[in-house]
Amino acid sequence: MEAEELKNNVENALQEIRPYLQADGGNISLVEIVNNIVHVQLEGNCLGCSVNQMTLKNGVEATIKRHAPQILQVIEVNGISF
């Protein structure tokens, strides 16, 4: 898969889950994709949320992998790995 197509697929996945995050006052942005690892930044209420690890692993990562199966992992830019 071309890099641009991969990026589009990841962005589509984030668009799919973004309304759920925004409903709780949060958001998520794609920072970069390196070696099939997606780096994202949590925003708003997602930053201090006690369940953000679960949200990233079960929600974000699962949705991204559904759109782009070659993705190995999702990492939050603050260094937290899921």
C-alpha positions as a Python dict, from the first residue, in 0.01 Angstrom:
ca = {
    (1, 'M'): (0, 0, 0),
    (2, 'E'): (130, 342, -93),
    (3, 'A'): (213, 582, 190),
    (4, 'E'): (-58, 829, 86),
    (5, 'E'): (-320, 555, 67),
    (6, 'L'): (-216, 428, 410),
    (7, 'K'): (-241, 778, 555),
    (8, 'N'): (-588, 820, 402),
    (9, 'N'): (-703, 489, 547),
    (10, 'V'): (-578, 586, 893),
    (11, 'E'): (-743, 929, 866),
    (12, 'N'): (-1070, 759, 764),
    (13, 'A'): (-1047, 539, 1073),
    (14, 'L'): (-990, 844, 1294),
    (15, 'Q'): (-1288, 1017, 1133),
    (16, 'E'): (-1501, 716, 1222),
    (17, 'I'): (-1415, 732, 1593),
    (18, 'R'): (-1370, 1107, 1632),
    (19, 'P'): (-1743, 1178, 1704),
    (20, 'Y'): (-1729, 946, 2007),
    (21, 'L'): (-1425, 1125, 2145),
    (22, 'Q'): (-1573, 1467, 2074),
    (23, 'A'): (-1893, 1369, 2256),
    (24, 'D'): (-1680, 1344, 2571),
    (25, 'G'): (-1496, 1670, 2500),
    (26, 'G'): (-1189, 1510, 2345),
    (27, 'N'): (-1032, 1460, 2005),
    (28, 'I'): (-746, 1281, 1831),
    (29, 'S'): (-502, 1384, 1560),
    (30, 'L'): (-267, 1184, 1341),
    (31, 'V'): (92, 1292, 1396),
    (32, 'E'): (278, 1049, 1171),
    (33, 'I'): (306, 691, 1051),
    (34, 'V'): (653, 537, 1075),
    (35, 'N'): (728, 172, 996),
    (36, 'N'): (357, 83, 1017),
    (37, 'I'): (330, 238, 1363),
    (38, 'V'): (74, 515, 1398),
    (39, 'H'): (158, 809, 1624),
    (40, 'V'): (-144, 1004, 1746),
    (41, 'Q'): (-204, 1296, 1977),
    (42, 'L'): (-494, 1295, 2219),
    (43, 'E'): (-658, 1631, 2276),
    (44, 'G'): (-906, 1795, 2511),
    (45, 'N'): (-1059, 1575, 2779),
    (46, 'C'): (-883, 1270, 2638),
    (47, 'L'): (-550, 1396, 2776),
    (48, 'G'): (-627, 1342, 3141),
    (49, 'C'): (-886, 1070, 3105),
    (50, 'S'): (-826, 763, 3316),
    (51, 'V'): (-955, 530, 3044),
    (52, 'N'): (-757, 676, 2751),
    (53, 'Q'): (-532, 368, 2735),
    (54, 'M'): (-834, 143, 2696),
    (55, 'T'): (-985, 383, 2441),
    (56, 'L'): (-668, 381, 2235),
    (57, 'K'): (-619, 6, 2242),
    (58, 'N'): (-978, -112, 2206),
    (59, 'G'): (-1123, 175, 2007),
    (60, 'V'): (-860, 362, 1812),
    (61, 'E'): (-613, 83, 1739),
    (62, 'A'): (-884, -169, 1653),
    (63, 'T'): (-1055, 75, 1416),
    (64, 'I'): (-729, 173, 1249),
    (65, 'K'): (-631, -193, 1201),
    (66, 'R'): (-970, -260, 1043),
    (67, 'H'): (-903, 15, 788),
    (68, 'A'): (-530, -59, 750),
    (69, 'P'): (-444, -416, 860),
    (70, 'Q'): (-70, -366, 815),
    (71, 'I'): (-59, -123, 1108),
    (72, 'L'): (130, -286, 1395),
    (73, 'Q'): (64, -47, 1681),
    (74, 'V'): (-78, 288, 1785),
    (75, 'I'): (136, 511, 2008),
    (76, 'E'): (25, 827, 2181),
    (77, 'V'): (284, 1103, 2125),
    (78, 'N'): (337, 1150, 2496),
    (79, 'G'): (527, 822, 2479),
    (80, 'I'): (255, 588, 2598),
    (81, 'S'): (249, 267, 2395),
    (82, 'F'): (-68, 58, 2357),
}
